[in-house]
XYZ file of C-alpha atoms in Angstrom:
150
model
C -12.893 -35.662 -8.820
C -8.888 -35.283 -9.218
C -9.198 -33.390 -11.815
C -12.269 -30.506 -10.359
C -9.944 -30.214 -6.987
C -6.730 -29.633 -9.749
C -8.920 -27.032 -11.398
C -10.072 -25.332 -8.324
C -6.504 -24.708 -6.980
C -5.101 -23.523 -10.125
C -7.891 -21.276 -9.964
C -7.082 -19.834 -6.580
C -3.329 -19.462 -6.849
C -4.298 -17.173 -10.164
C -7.081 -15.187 -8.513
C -4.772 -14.114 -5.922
C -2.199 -13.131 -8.392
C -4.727 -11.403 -10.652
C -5.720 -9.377 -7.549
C -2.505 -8.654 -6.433
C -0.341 -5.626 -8.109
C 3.360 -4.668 -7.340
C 4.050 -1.506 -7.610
C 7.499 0.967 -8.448
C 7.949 4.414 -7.597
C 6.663 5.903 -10.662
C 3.385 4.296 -11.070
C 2.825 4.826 -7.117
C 3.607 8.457 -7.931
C 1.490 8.789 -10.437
C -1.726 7.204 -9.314
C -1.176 8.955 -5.678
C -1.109 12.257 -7.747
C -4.237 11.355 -9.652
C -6.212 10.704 -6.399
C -4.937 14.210 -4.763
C -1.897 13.357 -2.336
C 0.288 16.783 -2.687
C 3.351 16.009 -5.495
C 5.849 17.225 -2.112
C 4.715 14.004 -0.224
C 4.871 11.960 -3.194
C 8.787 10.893 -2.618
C 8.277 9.840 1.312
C 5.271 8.001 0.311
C 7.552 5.834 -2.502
C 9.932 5.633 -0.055
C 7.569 4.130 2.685
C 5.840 1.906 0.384
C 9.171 0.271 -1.084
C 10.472 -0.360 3.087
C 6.774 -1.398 4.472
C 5.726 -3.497 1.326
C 8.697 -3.506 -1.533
C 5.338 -2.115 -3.378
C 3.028 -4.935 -3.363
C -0.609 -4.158 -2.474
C -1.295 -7.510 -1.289
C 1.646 -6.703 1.403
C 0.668 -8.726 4.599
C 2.986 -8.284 7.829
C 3.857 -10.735 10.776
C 2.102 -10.429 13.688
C 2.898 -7.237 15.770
C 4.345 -7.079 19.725
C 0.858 -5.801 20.267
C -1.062 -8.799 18.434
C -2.211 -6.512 15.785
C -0.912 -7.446 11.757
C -0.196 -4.925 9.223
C -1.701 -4.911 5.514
C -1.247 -3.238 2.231
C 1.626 -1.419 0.604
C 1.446 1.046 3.768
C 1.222 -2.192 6.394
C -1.734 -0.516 8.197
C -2.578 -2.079 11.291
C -5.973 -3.846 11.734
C -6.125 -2.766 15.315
C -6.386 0.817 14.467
C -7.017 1.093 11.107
C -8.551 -1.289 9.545
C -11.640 -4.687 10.399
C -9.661 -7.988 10.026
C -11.488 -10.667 8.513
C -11.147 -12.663 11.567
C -13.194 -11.117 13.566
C -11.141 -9.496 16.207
C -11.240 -5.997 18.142
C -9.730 -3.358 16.038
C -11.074 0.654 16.486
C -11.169 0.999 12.635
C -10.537 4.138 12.584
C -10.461 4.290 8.404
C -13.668 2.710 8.390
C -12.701 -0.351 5.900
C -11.902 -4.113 5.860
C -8.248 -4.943 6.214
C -9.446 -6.812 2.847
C -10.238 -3.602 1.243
C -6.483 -2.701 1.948
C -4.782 -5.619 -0.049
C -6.381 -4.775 -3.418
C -4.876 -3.341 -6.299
C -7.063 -0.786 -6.096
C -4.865 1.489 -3.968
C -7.397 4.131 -3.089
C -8.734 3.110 0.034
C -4.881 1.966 1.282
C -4.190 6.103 0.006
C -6.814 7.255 1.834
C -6.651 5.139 5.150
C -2.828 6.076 4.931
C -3.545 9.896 5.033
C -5.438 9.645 7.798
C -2.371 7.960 9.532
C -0.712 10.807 8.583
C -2.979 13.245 9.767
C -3.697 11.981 13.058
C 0.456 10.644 14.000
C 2.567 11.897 11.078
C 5.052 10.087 8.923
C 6.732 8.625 12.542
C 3.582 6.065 12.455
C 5.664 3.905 10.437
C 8.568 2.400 11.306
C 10.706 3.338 8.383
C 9.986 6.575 8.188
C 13.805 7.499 9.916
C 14.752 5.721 6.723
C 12.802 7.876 4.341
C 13.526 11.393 6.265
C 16.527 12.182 4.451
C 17.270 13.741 1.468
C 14.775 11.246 -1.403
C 15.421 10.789 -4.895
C 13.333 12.865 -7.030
C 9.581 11.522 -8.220
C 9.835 14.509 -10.941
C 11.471 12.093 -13.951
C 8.210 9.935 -13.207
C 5.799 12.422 -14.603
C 8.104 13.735 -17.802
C 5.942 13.107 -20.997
C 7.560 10.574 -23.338
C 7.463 13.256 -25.931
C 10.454 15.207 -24.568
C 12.602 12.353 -25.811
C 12.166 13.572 -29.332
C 12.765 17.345 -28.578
């Protein structure tokens, strides 16, 4: 009996780890690009992902003043954005489970995140007066290995 309840929790604690992903600039870049997000956003969204989430999809914030809780590399908030798990009132307005926003599949998080952008702009998120400045440069992330040899 010691033993199955041993087993089970090592399985849990690696399940969660398998499912979780963190992130760096480059490979945000890059898979942002590959699902459409213009290359001149690319840099703010690095920037907002490393202050929200320091790049981990499985990113989950403390409660907000206004009861809501944040999730994902972008910290979307369940009471507009996304359905909590728990059952309570949220408009989800992206039309997906807060759940949906912790995987390491980043494309609904992308997508929900654009539409934050769309409908309030980058100010939506709190360190976006951190990430307004002048950014370094995403281009070095998509230089081809080859160029070392030329």
């Amino acid at each position: 009996m010691m033993k199955s309840f041993l087993v089970i929790c090592i399985m849990v604690q690696t399940s969660s780890a398998i499912l979780a992903r963190k992130m760096d600039r480059c490979s945000l870049a890059k898979e942002m690009a590959k699902l459409g997000v213009p290359r001149d956003q690319l840099a703010k969204w690095a920037c907002i992902a490393e202050r929200e989430s320091s790049f981990k999809t499985d990113a989950e914030g403390r409660s907000n003043p206004d009861g809501s809780n944040s999730y994902g590399i972008f910290q979307l908030k369940d009471l507009y954005w996304c359905q909590p798990s728990k059952g309570k009132f949220s408009y989800n307005s992206c039309g997906t489970s807060c759940n949906e926003i912790l995987k390491d599949d980043i494309n609904q998080s992308v997508r929900c995140a654009q539409k934050v952008l769309a409908q309030q702009g980058w100010s939506a998120w709190s360190s976006w007066k951190s990430c307004s400045g002048s950014l370094p440069s995403i281009d070095s992330c998509f230089q081809k290995a080859l160029e070392f040899f030329i």
